[in-house]
GROMACS .gro file of C-alpha atoms in nm:
model
  152
    1UNK     CA    1   1.643   0.362  -1.072
    2UNK     CA    2   1.960   0.506  -0.923
    3UNK     CA    3   2.198   0.731  -1.117
    4UNK     CA    4   2.428   0.473  -1.276
    5UNK     CA    5   2.270   0.158  -1.416
    6UNK     CA    6   2.410  -0.086  -1.669
    7UNK     CA    7   2.223  -0.336  -1.881
    8UNK     CA    8   2.412  -0.602  -2.068
    9UNK     CA    9   2.349  -0.769  -2.400
   10UNK     CA   10   2.531  -1.085  -2.500
   11UNK     CA   11   2.496  -1.224  -2.850
   12UNK     CA   12   2.660  -1.550  -2.938
   13UNK     CA   13   2.788  -1.739  -3.231
   14UNK     CA   14   2.687  -1.633  -3.585
   15UNK     CA   15   2.479  -1.333  -3.476
   16UNK     CA   16   2.735  -1.093  -3.621
   17UNK     CA   17   2.622  -1.231  -3.961
   18UNK     CA   18   2.258  -1.134  -3.914
   19UNK     CA   19   2.141  -0.916  -4.200
   20UNK     CA   20   2.343  -1.128  -4.443
   21UNK     CA   21   2.273  -1.479  -4.316
   22UNK     CA   22   1.936  -1.643  -4.389
   23UNK     CA   23   1.730  -1.323  -4.415
   24UNK     CA   24   1.407  -1.524  -4.433
   25UNK     CA   25   1.470  -1.634  -4.074
   26UNK     CA   26   1.662  -1.339  -3.932
   27UNK     CA   27   1.567  -1.039  -4.146
   28UNK     CA   28   1.778  -0.792  -4.342
   29UNK     CA   29   1.875  -0.558  -4.059
   30UNK     CA   30   2.238  -0.586  -3.955
   31UNK     CA   31   2.350  -0.587  -3.591
   32UNK     CA   32   2.517  -0.242  -3.618
   33UNK     CA   33   2.190  -0.094  -3.745
   34UNK     CA   34   1.986  -0.277  -3.484
   35UNK     CA   35   2.226  -0.165  -3.210
   36UNK     CA   36   2.182   0.203  -3.307
   37UNK     CA   37   1.805   0.162  -3.290
   38UNK     CA   38   1.823  -0.021  -2.957
   39UNK     CA   39   2.058   0.241  -2.807
   40UNK     CA   40   1.823   0.520  -2.918
   41UNK     CA   41   1.523   0.333  -2.776
   42UNK     CA   42   1.696   0.286  -2.440
   43UNK     CA   43   1.796   0.654  -2.425
   44UNK     CA   44   1.440   0.761  -2.503
   45UNK     CA   45   1.257   0.524  -2.268
   46UNK     CA   46   1.516   0.449  -1.998
   47UNK     CA   47   1.740   0.755  -1.950
   48UNK     CA   48   2.035   0.681  -1.727
   49UNK     CA   49   2.069   0.324  -1.849
   50UNK     CA   50   2.395   0.235  -2.023
   51UNK     CA   51   2.409  -0.051  -2.270
   52UNK     CA   52   2.715  -0.275  -2.257
   53UNK     CA   53   2.715  -0.534  -2.533
   54UNK     CA   54   2.921  -0.816  -2.671
   55UNK     CA   55   2.870  -1.005  -2.995
   56UNK     CA   56   3.119  -1.286  -3.022
   57UNK     CA   57   3.208  -1.611  -3.189
   58UNK     CA   58   3.424  -1.709  -2.890
   59UNK     CA   59   3.254  -1.910  -2.618
   60UNK     CA   60   3.530  -1.808  -2.376
   61UNK     CA   61   3.469  -1.439  -2.448
   62UNK     CA   62   3.094  -1.490  -2.396
   63UNK     CA   63   3.154  -1.653  -2.056
   64UNK     CA   64   3.397  -1.376  -1.956
   65UNK     CA   65   3.137  -1.114  -2.054
   66UNK     CA   66   2.884  -1.279  -1.820
   67UNK     CA   67   3.150  -1.279  -1.546
   68UNK     CA   68   3.198  -0.902  -1.598
   69UNK     CA   69   2.824  -0.855  -1.558
   70UNK     CA   70   2.830  -1.057  -1.237
   71UNK     CA   71   3.111  -0.838  -1.100
   72UNK     CA   72   2.951  -0.507  -1.200
   73UNK     CA   73   2.785  -0.342  -0.897
   74UNK     CA   74   2.583  -0.122  -1.138
   75UNK     CA   75   2.443  -0.411  -1.344
   76UNK     CA   76   2.065  -0.437  -1.326
   77UNK     CA   77   2.026  -0.723  -1.572
   78UNK     CA   78   2.086  -0.839  -1.922
   79UNK     CA   79   1.965  -0.996  -2.240
   80UNK     CA   80   2.127  -1.309  -2.376
   81UNK     CA   81   2.095  -1.450  -2.726
   82UNK     CA   82   2.348  -1.732  -2.731
   83UNK     CA   83   2.268  -1.835  -3.088
   84UNK     CA   84   2.347  -2.203  -3.141
   85UNK     CA   85   2.512  -2.216  -2.796
   86UNK     CA   86   2.158  -2.199  -2.657
   87UNK     CA   87   2.127  -2.570  -2.721
   88UNK     CA   88   2.483  -2.686  -2.653
   89UNK     CA   89   2.681  -2.479  -2.404
   90UNK     CA   90   2.691  -2.591  -2.043
   91UNK     CA   91   2.967  -2.336  -1.987
   92UNK     CA   92   2.736  -2.051  -2.088
   93UNK     CA   93   2.451  -2.191  -1.880
   94UNK     CA   94   2.676  -2.216  -1.574
   95UNK     CA   95   2.808  -1.862  -1.625
   96UNK     CA   96   2.449  -1.734  -1.657
   97UNK     CA   97   2.360  -1.912  -1.332
   98UNK     CA   98   2.621  -1.705  -1.149
   99UNK     CA   99   2.533  -1.362  -1.283
  100UNK     CA  100   2.320  -1.259  -0.984
  101UNK     CA  101   2.093  -1.020  -1.179
  102UNK     CA  102   1.793  -1.102  -1.398
  103UNK     CA  103   1.853  -1.228  -1.751
  104UNK     CA  104   1.606  -1.245  -2.039
  105UNK     CA  105   1.673  -1.491  -2.320
  106UNK     CA  106   1.598  -1.351  -2.667
  107UNK     CA  107   1.594  -1.507  -3.012
  108UNK     CA  108   1.528  -1.339  -3.345
  109UNK     CA  109   1.357  -1.646  -3.488
  110UNK     CA  110   1.082  -1.853  -3.328
  111UNK     CA  111   1.309  -2.131  -3.207
  112UNK     CA  112   1.021  -2.344  -3.078
  113UNK     CA  113   0.866  -2.355  -3.427
  114UNK     CA  114   1.191  -2.468  -3.591
  115UNK     CA  115   1.394  -2.789  -3.594
  116UNK     CA  116   1.345  -3.019  -3.294
  117UNK     CA  117   1.700  -2.964  -3.167
  118UNK     CA  118   1.628  -2.589  -3.134
  119UNK     CA  119   1.337  -2.646  -2.894
  120UNK     CA  120   1.556  -2.696  -2.590
  121UNK     CA  121   1.755  -2.421  -2.423
  122UNK     CA  122   2.027  -2.480  -2.168
  123UNK     CA  123   2.020  -2.114  -2.056
  124UNK     CA  124   1.642  -2.078  -2.019
  125UNK     CA  125   1.646  -2.212  -1.663
  126UNK     CA  126   1.872  -1.921  -1.564
  127UNK     CA  127   1.649  -1.654  -1.721
  128UNK     CA  128   1.336  -1.481  -1.593
  129UNK     CA  129   1.175  -1.517  -1.935
  130UNK     CA  130   1.222  -1.571  -2.308
  131UNK     CA  131   1.124  -1.360  -2.608
  132UNK     CA  132   1.137  -1.553  -2.933
  133UNK     CA  133   1.027  -1.494  -3.289
  134UNK     CA  134   0.984  -1.116  -3.313
  135UNK     CA  135   1.312  -1.027  -3.481
  136UNK     CA  136   1.490  -0.723  -3.343
  137UNK     CA  137   1.168  -0.608  -3.175
  138UNK     CA  138   1.227  -0.896  -2.934
  139UNK     CA  139   1.527  -0.710  -2.794
  140UNK     CA  140   1.324  -0.402  -2.705
  141UNK     CA  141   1.051  -0.628  -2.563
  142UNK     CA  142   1.314  -0.811  -2.359
  143UNK     CA  143   1.462  -0.489  -2.222
  144UNK     CA  144   1.114  -0.354  -2.150
  145UNK     CA  145   1.030  -0.664  -1.945
  146UNK     CA  146   1.367  -0.662  -1.771
  147UNK     CA  147   1.369  -0.294  -1.679
  148UNK     CA  148   1.003  -0.280  -1.577
  149UNK     CA  149   1.095  -0.517  -1.292
  150UNK     CA  150   1.346  -0.268  -1.145
  151UNK     CA  151   1.244  -0.075  -0.835
  152UNK     CA  152   1.156   0.290  -0.896
   0.00000   0.00000   0.00000
């Protein structure tokens, strides 16, 4: 990897409530706590990688974040957990299609084992893979898969 590399993480609607919302499905760990762990993990295993993240309830802000990734010459890829937008947002899917770097879709819960409407993802076709059902560990697994694809 070259000297300056950025990885992006986009989390969509309702994910800011994780840790408080439906802990049986999403666990008790809050996003701020999970972010600290993820940042530490990246620093330990992928020195020189900077994490740029956005957790938002605004679909417009989510699309603009993907546009920033697309325009960043130092972007090597990103993780995307659109939350409920996974199943509904053509705008997010279209923005993901134009990113130009690999994306990995992640979900805290096992979406394919849940309600039937959660089994389809509009963004999956724009991602190199999906990690689903492993809680916050899925984020480190997603970054591991994403960054392992980068040239040495």
